[in-house]
mmCIF file of C-alpha atoms (C1' of nucleotides) in Angstrom:
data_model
loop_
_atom_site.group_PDB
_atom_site.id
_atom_site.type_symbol
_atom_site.label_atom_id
_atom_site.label_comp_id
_atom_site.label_asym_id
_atom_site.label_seq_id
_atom_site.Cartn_x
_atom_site.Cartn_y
_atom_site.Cartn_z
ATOM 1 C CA UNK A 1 7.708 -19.706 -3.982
ATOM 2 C CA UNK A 2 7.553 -23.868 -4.793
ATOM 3 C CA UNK A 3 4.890 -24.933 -2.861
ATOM 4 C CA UNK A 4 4.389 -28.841 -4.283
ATOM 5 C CA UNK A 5 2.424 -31.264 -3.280
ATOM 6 C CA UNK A 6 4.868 -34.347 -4.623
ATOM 7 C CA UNK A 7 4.664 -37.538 -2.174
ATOM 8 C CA UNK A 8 8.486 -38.541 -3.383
ATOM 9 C CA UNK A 9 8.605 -41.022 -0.746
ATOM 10 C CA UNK A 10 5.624 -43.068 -1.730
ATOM 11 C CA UNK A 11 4.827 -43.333 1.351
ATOM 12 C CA UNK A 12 1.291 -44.652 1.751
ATOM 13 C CA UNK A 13 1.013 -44.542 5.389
ATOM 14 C CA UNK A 14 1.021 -41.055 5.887
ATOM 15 C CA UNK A 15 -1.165 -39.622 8.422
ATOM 16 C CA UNK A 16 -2.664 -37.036 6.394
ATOM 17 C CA UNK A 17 -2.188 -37.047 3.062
ATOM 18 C CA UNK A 18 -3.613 -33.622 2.737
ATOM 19 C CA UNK A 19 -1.381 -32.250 4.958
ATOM 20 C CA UNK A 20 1.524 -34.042 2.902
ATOM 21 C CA UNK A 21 0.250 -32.418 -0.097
ATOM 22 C CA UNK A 22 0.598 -28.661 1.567
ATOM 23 C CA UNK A 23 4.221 -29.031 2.296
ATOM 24 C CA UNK A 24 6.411 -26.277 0.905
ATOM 25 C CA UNK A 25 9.708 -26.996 -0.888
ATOM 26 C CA UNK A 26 12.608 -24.562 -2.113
ATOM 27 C CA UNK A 27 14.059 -21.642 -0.204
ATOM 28 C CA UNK A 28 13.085 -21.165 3.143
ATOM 29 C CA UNK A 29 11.633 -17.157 3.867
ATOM 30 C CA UNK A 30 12.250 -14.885 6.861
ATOM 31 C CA UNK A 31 9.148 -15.194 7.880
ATOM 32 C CA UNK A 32 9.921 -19.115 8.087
ATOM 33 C CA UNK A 33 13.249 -18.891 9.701
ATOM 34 C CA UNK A 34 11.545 -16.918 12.503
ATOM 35 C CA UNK A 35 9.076 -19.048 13.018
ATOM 36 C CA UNK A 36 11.409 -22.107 13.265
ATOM 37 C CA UNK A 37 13.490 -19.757 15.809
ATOM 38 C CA UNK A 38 10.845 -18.653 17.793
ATOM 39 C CA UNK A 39 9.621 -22.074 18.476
ATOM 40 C CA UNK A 40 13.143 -23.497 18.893
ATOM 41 C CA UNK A 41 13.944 -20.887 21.528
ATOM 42 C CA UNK A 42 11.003 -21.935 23.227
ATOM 43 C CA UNK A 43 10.556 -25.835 22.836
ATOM 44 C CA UNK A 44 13.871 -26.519 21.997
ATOM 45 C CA UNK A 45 15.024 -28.788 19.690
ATOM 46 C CA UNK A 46 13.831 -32.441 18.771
ATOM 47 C CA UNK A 47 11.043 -34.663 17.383
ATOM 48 C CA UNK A 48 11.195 -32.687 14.078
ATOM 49 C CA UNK A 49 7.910 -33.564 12.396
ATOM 50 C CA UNK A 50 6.109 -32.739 15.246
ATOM 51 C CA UNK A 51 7.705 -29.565 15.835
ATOM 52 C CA UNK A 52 6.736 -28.623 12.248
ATOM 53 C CA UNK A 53 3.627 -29.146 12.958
ATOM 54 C CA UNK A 54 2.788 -27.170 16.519
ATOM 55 C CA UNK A 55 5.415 -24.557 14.904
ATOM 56 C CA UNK A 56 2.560 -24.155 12.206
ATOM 57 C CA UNK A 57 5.497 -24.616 9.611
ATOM 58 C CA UNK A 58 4.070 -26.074 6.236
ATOM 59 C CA UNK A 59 7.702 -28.328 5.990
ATOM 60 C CA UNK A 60 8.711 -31.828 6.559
ATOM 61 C CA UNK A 61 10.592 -32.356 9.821
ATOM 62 C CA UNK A 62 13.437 -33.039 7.697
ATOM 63 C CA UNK A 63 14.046 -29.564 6.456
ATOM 64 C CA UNK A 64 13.358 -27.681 9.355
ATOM 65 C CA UNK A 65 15.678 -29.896 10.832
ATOM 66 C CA UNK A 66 18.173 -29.211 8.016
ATOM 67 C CA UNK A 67 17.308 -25.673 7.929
ATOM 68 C CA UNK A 68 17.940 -25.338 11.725
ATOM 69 C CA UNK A 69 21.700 -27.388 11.954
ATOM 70 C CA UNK A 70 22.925 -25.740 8.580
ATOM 71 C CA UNK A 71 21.745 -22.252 8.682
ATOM 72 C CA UNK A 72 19.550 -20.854 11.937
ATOM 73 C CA UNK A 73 21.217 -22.914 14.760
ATOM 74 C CA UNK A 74 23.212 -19.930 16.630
ATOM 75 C CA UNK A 75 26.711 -21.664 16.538
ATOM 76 C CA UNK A 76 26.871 -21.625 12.771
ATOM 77 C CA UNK A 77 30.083 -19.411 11.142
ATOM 78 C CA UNK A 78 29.894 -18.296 8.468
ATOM 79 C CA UNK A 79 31.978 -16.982 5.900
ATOM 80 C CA UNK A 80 35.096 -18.882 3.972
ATOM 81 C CA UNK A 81 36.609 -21.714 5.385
ATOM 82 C CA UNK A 82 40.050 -20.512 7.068
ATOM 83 C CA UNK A 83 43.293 -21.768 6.272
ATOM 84 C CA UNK A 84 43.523 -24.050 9.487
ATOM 85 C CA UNK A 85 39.945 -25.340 8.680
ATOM 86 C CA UNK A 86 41.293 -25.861 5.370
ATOM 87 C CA UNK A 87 44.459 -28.379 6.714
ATOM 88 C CA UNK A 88 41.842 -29.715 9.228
ATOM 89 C CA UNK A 89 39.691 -31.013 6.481
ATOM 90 C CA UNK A 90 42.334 -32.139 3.771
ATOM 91 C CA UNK A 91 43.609 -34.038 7.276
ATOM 92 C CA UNK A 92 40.362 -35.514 8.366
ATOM 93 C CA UNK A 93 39.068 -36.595 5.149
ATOM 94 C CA UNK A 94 42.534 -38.196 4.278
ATOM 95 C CA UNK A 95 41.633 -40.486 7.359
ATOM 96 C CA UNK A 96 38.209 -40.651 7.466
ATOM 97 C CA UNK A 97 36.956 -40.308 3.274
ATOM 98 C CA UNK A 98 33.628 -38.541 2.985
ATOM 99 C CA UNK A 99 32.332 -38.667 6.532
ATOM 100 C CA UNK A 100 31.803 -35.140 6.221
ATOM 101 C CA UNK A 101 29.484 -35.219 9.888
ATOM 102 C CA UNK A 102 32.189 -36.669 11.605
ATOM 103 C CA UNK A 103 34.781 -34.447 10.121
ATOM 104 C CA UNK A 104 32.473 -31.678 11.081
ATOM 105 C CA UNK A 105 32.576 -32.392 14.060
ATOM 106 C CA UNK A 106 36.121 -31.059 14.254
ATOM 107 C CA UNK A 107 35.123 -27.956 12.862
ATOM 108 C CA UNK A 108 33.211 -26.081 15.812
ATOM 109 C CA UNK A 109 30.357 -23.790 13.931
ATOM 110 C CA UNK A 110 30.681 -25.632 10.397
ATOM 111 C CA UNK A 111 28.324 -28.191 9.383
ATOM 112 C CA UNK A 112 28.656 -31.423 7.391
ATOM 113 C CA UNK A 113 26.847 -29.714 4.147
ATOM 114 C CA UNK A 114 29.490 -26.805 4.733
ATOM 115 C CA UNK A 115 32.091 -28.857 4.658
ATOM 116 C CA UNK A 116 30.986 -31.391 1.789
ATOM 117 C CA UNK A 117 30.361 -28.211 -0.613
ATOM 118 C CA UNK A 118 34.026 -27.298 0.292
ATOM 119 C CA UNK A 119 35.145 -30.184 -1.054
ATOM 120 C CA UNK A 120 33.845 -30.702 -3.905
ATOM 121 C CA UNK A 121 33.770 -27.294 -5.280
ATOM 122 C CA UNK A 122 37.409 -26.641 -4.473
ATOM 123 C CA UNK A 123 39.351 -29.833 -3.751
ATOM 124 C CA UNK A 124 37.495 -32.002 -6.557
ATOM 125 C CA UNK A 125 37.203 -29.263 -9.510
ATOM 126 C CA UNK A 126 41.661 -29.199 -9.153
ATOM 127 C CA UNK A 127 41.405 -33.036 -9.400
ATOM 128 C CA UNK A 128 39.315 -32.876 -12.625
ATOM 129 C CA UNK A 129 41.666 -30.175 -13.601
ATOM 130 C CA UNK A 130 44.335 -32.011 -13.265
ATOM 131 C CA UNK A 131 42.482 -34.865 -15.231
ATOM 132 C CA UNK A 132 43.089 -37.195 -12.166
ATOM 133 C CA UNK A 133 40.692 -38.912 -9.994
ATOM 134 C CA UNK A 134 40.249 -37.742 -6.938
ATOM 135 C CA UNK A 135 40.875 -40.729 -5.018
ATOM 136 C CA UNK A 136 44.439 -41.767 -7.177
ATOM 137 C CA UNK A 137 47.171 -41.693 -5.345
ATOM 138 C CA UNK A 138 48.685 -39.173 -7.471
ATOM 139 C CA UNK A 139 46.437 -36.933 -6.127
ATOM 140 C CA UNK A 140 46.645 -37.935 -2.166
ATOM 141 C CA UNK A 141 50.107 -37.394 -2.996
ATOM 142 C CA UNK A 142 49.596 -34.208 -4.286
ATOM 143 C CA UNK A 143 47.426 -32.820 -1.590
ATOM 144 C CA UNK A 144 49.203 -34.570 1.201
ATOM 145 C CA UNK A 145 52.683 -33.297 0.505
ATOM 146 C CA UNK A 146 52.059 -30.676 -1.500
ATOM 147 C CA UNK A 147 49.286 -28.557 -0.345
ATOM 148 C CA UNK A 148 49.099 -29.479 2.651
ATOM 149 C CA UNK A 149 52.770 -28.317 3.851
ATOM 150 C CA UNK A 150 51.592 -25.233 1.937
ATOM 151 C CA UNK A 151 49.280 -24.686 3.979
ATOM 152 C CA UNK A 152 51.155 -24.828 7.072
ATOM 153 C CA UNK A 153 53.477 -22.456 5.267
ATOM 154 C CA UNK A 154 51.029 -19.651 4.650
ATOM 155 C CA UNK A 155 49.713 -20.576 7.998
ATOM 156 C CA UNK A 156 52.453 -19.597 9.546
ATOM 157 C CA UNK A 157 52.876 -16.418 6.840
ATOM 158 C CA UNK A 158 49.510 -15.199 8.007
ATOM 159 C CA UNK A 159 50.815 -15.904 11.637
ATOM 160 C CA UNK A 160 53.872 -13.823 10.826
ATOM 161 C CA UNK A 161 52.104 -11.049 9.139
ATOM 162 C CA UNK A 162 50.136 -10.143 11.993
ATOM 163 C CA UNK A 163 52.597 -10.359 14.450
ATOM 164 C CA UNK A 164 55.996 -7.989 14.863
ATOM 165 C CA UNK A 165 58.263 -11.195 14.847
ATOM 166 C CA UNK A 166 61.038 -10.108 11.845
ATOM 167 C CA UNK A 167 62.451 -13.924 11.767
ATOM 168 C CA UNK A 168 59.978 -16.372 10.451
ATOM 169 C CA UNK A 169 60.769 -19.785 11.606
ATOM 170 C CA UNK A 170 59.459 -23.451 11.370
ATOM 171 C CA UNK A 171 61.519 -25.492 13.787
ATOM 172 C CA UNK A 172 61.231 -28.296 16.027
ATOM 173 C CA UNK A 173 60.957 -26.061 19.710
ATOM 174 C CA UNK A 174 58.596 -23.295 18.535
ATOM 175 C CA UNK A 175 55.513 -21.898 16.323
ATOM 176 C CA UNK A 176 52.347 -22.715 17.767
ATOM 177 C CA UNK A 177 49.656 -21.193 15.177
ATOM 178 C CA UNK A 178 46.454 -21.090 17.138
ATOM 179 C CA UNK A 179 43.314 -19.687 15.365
ATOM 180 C CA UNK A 180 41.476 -18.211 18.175
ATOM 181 C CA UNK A 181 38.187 -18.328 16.687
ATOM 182 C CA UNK A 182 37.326 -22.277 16.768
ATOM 183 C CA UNK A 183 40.509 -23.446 18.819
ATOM 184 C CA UNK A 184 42.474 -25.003 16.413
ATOM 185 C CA UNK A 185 45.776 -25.156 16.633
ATOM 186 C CA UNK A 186 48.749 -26.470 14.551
ATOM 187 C CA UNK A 187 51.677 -27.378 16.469
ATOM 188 C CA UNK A 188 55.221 -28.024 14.735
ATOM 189 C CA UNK A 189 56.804 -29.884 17.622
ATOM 190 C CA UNK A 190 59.265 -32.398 16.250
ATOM 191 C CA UNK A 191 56.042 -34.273 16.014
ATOM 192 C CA UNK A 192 53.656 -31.711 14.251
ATOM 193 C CA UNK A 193 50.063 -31.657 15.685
ATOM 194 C CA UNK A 194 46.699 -30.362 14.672
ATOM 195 C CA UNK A 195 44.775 -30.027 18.129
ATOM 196 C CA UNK A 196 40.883 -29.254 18.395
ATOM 197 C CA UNK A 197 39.850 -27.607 21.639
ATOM 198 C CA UNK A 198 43.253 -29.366 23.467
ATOM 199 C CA UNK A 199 41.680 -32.861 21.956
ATOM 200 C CA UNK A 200 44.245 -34.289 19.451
ATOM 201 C CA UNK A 201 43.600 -34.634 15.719
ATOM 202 C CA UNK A 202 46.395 -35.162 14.019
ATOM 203 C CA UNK A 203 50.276 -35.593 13.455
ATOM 204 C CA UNK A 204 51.969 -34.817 10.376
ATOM 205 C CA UNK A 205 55.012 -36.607 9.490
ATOM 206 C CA UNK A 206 55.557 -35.028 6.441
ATOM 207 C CA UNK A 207 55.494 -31.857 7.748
ATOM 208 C CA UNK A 208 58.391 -32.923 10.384
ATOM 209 C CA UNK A 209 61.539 -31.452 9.091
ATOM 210 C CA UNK A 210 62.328 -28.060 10.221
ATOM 211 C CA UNK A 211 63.017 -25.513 8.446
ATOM 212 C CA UNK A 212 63.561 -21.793 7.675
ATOM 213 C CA UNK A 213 61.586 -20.353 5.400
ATOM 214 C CA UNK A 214 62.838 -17.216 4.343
ATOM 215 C CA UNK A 215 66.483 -18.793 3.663
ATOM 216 C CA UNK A 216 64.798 -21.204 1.435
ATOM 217 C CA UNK A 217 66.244 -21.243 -2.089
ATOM 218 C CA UNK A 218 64.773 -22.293 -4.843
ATOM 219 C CA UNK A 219 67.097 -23.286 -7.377
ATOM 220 C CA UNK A 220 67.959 -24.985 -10.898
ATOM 221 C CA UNK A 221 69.515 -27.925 -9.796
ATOM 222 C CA UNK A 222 71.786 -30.080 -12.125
ATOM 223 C CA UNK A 223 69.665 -32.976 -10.003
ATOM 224 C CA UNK A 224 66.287 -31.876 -11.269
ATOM 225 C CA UNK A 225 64.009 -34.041 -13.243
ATOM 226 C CA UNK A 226 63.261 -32.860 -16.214
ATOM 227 C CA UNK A 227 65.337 -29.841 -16.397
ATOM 228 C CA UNK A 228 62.792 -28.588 -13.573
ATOM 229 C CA UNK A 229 64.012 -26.747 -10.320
ATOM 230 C CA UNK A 230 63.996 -28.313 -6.987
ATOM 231 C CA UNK A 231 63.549 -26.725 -3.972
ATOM 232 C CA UNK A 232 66.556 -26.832 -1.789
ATOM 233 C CA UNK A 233 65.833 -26.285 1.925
ATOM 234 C CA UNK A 234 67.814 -24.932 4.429
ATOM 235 C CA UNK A 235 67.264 -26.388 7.636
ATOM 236 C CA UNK A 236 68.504 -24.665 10.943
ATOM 237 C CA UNK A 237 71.873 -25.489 10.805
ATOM 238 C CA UNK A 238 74.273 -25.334 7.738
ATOM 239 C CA UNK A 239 73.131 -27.963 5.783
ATOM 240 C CA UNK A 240 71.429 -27.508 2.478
ATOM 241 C CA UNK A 241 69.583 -31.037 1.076
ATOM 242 C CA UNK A 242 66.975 -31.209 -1.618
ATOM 243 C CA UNK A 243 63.844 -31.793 0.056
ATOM 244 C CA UNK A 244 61.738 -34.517 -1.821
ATOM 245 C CA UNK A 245 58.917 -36.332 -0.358
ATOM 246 C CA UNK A 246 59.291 -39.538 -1.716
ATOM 247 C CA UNK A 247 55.892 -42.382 -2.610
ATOM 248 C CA UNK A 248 55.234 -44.292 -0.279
ATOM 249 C CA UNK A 249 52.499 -46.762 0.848
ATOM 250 C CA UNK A 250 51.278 -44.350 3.372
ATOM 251 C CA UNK A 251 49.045 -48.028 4.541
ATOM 252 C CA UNK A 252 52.112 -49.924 5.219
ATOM 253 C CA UNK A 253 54.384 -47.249 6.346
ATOM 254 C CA UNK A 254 52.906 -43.961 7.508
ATOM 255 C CA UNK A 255 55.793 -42.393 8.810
ATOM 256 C CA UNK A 256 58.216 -42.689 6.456
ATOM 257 C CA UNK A 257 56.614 -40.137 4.217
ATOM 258 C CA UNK A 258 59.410 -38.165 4.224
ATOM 259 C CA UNK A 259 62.979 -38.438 2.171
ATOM 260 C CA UNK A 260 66.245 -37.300 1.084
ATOM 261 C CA UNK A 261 66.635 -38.163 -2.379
ATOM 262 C CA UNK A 262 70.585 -38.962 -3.454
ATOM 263 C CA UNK A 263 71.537 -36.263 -5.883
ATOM 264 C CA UNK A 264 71.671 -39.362 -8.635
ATOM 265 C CA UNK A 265 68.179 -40.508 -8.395
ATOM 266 C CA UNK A 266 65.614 -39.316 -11.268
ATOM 267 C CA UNK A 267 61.809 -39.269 -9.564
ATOM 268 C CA UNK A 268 58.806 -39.602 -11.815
ATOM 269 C CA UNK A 269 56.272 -36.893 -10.807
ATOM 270 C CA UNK A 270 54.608 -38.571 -8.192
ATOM 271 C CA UNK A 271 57.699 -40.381 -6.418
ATOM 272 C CA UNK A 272 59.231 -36.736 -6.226
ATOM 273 C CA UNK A 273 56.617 -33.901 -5.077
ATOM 274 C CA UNK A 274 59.211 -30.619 -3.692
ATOM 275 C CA UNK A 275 58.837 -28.774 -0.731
ATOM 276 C CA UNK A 276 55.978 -26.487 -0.115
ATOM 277 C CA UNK A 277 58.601 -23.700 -1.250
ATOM 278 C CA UNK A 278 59.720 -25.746 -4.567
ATOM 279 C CA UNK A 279 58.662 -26.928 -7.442
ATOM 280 C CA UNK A 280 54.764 -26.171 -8.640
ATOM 281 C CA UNK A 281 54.132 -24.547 -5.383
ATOM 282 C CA UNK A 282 54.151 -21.235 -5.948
ATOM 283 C CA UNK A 283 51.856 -22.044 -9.101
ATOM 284 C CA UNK A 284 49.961 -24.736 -7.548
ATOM 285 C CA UNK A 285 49.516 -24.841 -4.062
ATOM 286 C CA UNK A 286 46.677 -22.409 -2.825
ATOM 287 C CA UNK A 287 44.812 -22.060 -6.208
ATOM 288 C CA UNK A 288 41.475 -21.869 -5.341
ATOM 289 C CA UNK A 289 42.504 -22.307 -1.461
ATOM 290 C CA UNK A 290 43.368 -18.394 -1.507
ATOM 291 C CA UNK A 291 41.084 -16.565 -0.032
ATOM 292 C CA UNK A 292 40.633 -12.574 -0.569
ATOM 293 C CA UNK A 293 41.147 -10.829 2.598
ATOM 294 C CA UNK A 294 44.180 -13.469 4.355
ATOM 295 C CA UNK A 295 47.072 -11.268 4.736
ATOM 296 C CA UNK A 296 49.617 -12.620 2.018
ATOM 297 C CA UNK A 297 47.167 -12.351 -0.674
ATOM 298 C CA UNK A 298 47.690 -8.724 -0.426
ATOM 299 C CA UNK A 299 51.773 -9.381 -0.482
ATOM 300 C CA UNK A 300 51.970 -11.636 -3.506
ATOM 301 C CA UNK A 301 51.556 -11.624 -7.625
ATOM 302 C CA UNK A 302 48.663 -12.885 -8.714
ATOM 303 C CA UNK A 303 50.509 -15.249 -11.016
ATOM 304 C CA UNK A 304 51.250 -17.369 -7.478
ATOM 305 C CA UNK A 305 47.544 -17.543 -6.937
ATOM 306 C CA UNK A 306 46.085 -19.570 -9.854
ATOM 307 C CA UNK A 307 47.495 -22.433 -12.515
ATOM 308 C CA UNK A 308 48.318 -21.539 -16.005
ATOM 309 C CA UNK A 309 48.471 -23.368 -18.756
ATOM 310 C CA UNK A 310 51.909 -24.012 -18.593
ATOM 311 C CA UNK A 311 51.682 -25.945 -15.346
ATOM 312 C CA UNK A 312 48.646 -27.457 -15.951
ATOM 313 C CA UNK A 313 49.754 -28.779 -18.553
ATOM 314 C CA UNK A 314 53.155 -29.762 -17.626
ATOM 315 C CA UNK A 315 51.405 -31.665 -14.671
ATOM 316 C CA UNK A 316 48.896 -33.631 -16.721
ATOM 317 C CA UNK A 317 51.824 -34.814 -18.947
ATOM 318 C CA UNK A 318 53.735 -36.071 -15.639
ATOM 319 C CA UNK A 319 50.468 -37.849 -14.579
ATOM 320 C CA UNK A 320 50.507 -39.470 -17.660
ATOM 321 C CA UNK A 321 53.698 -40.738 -17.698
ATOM 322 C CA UNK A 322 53.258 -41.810 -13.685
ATOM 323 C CA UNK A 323 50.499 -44.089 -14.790
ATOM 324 C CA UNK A 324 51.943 -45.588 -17.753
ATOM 325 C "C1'" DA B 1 23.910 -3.922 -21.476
ATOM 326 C "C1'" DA B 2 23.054 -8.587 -22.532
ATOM 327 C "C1'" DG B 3 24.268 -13.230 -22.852
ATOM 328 C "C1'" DT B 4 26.859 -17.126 -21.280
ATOM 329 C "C1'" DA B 5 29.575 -20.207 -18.494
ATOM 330 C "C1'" DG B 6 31.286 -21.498 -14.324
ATOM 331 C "C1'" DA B 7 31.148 -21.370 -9.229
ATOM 332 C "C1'" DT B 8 28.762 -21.566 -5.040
ATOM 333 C "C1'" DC B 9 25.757 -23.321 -1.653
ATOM 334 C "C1'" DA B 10 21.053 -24.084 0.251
ATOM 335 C "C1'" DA B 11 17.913 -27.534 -0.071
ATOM 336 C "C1'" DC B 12 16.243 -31.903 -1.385
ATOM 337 C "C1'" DC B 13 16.488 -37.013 -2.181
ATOM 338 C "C1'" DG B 14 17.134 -41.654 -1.025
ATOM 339 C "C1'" DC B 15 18.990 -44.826 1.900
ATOM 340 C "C1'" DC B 16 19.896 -46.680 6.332
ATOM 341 C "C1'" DA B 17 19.940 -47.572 11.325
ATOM 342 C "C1'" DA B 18 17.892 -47.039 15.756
ATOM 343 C "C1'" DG B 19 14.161 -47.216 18.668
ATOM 344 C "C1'" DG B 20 9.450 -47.837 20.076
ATOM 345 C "C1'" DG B 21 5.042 -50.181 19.839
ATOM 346 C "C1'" DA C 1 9.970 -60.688 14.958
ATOM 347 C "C1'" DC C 2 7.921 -57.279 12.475
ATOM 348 C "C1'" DC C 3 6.374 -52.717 11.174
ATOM 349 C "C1'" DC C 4 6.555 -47.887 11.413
ATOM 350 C "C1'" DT C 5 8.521 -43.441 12.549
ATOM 351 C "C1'" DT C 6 12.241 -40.617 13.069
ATOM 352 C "C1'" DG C 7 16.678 -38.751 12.586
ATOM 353 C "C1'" DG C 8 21.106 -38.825 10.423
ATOM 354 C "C1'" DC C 9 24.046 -39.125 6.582
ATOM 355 C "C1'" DG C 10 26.134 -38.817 1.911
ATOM 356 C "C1'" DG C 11 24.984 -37.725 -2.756
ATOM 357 C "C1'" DT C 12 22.769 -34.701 -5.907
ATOM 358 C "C1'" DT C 13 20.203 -30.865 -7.770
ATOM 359 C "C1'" DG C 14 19.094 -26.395 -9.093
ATOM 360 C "C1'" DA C 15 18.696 -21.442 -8.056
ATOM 361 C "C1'" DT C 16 21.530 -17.679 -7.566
ATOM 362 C "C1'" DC C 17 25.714 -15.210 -7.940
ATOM 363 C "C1'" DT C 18 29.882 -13.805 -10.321
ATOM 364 C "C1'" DA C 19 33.096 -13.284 -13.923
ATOM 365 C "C1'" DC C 20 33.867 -13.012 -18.493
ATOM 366 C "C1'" DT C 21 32.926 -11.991 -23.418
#
DNA sequence: AAGTAGATCAACCGCCAAGGG
DNA sequence: ACCCTTGGCGGTTGATCTACT
C-alpha cells in the first residue's frame, strides 16, 4: 500500500505537518471503507477533514469524501450504465457539455466520476475512431440523430422483448418505456420526452416521427448518395418517405431537426444521417453502447454490434469530404 | 503460458467559489 | 477587505482487468 508523505498542495499553513506527512494515498482497504462507514452511520456526513480525523482515518477529507459519494454512500448502482441512462446522458451533456455533477444529478445512484468515465471511455474513443473531434458538429450530428434514435429503438426492443406484445410500435398515442429501477422514462408522445422521477428532462424532436419498426425497409434506393442504401420508413399509414435528418443549426432552429429530403437532392454525409433503421446503423449505432446481458444482444449477429473496417473507413472518407 | 495492448474505473490533482473569522 | 478552510468540480493518472497474439 502507497502510504506518501507528498505535501502537493504546498500548503504551508497546515496544522500539522506531521500529520500531513502520514496521509495514505492509492486504493482505499476494507478495513478503511468500514471505518469511513461506521463513523458515517454514526456522525453522519460533513466537515470532511475533521471527520478523517475523529474517524482515525490516515486520509485527507477530500478522499474520504470522494471515497464515500463514489463508492460507500448506500445509493450508489452499480454495474453498466443502462440503455435509458445511456440516452439520458448523450441528452444532458448535449445541453449541458461536461457538467458531469449536474448531469448526475439526473441519474439517481450514479455519480459524476461514473458518468465522466462513461464518456470518455465509450463516447470519446468512437470520436477518435472516427478521426473527428468530439465536439464537431459532425459528430453531434452523429450522436444526436444517429445513436440516439438508436437508442430509443433498442429501448423499445428491450421493452418488447420482455413483454408478450407481438406488434412493436413507435407512434404518436403509445409506448411509454419506463425503467423501473431509477424512474426514467422515455415517452414518444407526438412530443417525445425523457422524464426523471415525473420531473421533465427532455424533448426530442428528432425522434418525433412515428413509426413502425418492424415494417421498416431498408432498401437500395436509386436516391442514395453514393450508391449507399437509405432507409425508407414506413410510418403508420401507407406512406413510405426516405427518412433523412437533415443539418441544421440546432442554435438557431432546434426543432426543425427533422426532414424529408426530395428524392433529387444528393446529401453530403453529415447533411444526410438515415434513420436509426438505415444506413450505418446496424454497423454503427450501439458499438461499444451494447451491453452483454440486454435482451437483443442475445437476438442479433455480432457483425451489428461493432464497426469494421469497411464502415470505418467509409465514414472517415465522408468526414473528409464534409469538411473540405 | 507469457507478453502486450487496450479498456476500465478508482483515486488523485489543481482550481475555484463560498463561507467564516 | 483579506485570509484561510472547506467542499465541489472537471481533468488526469495509473493500477488493474481483459482480450488478443
Amino acid at each position: 500500500m502507497d502510504v506518501k508523505g507528498r505535501n502537493n498542495n504546498n500548503n504551508n499553513v497546515m496544522s500539522c505537518e506531521d500529520d500531513e506527512m502520514d496521509l495514505r494515498r492509492g486504493p482505499w482497504t476494507v478495513d478503511e471503507d468500514l471505518t469511513l462507514m461506521n463513523y458515517i452511520a454514526t456522525h453522519g456526513e460533513g466537515r470532511w477533514n475533521t471527520l478523517a480525523n475523529l474517524a482515525g482515518l490516515k486520509r485527507s477529507g477530500k478522499s474520504c469524501r470522494l471515497r464515500w459519494l463514489n463508492y460507500l454512500r448506500p445509493d450508489v448502482r452499480r454495474g453498466n450504465i443502462t440503455l435509458e441512462e445511456q440516452l439520458l446522458i448523450l441528452e444532458l451533456h448535449a445541453r449541458w457539455g461536461n457538467r458531469w455533477s449536474k448531469i448526475a444529478q439526473f441519474l439517481p445512484g450514479r455519480t459524476d466520476n461514473e458518468i465522466k468515465n462513461y464518456w470518455r471511455t465509450r463516447v470519446q474513443k468512437l470520436a477518435k475512431q472516427l478521426k473527428c473531434d468530439v465536439n464537431s458538429k459532425q459528430f453531434k450530428d452523429t450522436m444526436r440523430y444517429l445513436w440516439m434514435p438508436r437508442l430509443v429503438e433498442r429501448i423499445q426492443a428491450a421493452s418488447a422483448a420482455t413483454s408478450t406484445t407481438t406488434k412493436t410500435t413507435v407512434n404518436n398515442t403509445t409506448s411509454n418505456y419506463i425503467n423501473n429501477n431509477n424512474g426514467l422514462k422515455v415517452t414518444m408522445g407526438s412530443t417525445p420526452t425523457i422524464t426523471m422521477n415525473n420531473e421533465f428532462v427532455s424533448s426530442q424532436p428528432h425522434i418525433t416521427q412515428s413509426y413502425t419498426l418492424e415494417n421498416s425497409n431498408t432498401t437500395t434506393s436509386s436516391d442514395s448518395f453514393e450508391n449507399h442504401k437509405v432507409s425508407t420508413i414506413s410510418d403508420l399509414g401507407d406512406n413510405n418517405y426516405n427518412y433523412y435528418y437533415t443539418n441544421v443549426d440546432n442554435k438557431n432552429n432546434p426543432n426543425s431537426n427533422l426532414d424529408y429530403c426530395q428524392p433529387s437532392h444528393q446529401p453530403s454525409f453529415s447533411d444526410c444521417i438515415t434513420s436509426p433503421s438505415g444506413l450505418f446503423s446496424q454497423e454503427l449505432a450501439d458499438f461499444q453502447f451494447m451491453e452483454p446481458n440486454t435482451p437483443w444482444m442475445q437476438n442479433e449477429n455480432s457483425s451489428d454490434i461493432f464497426w469494421n473496417d469497411e464502415t470505418m473507413l467509409f465514414l472517415e472518407q465522408q468526414l473528409m469530404n464534409d469538411t473540405m
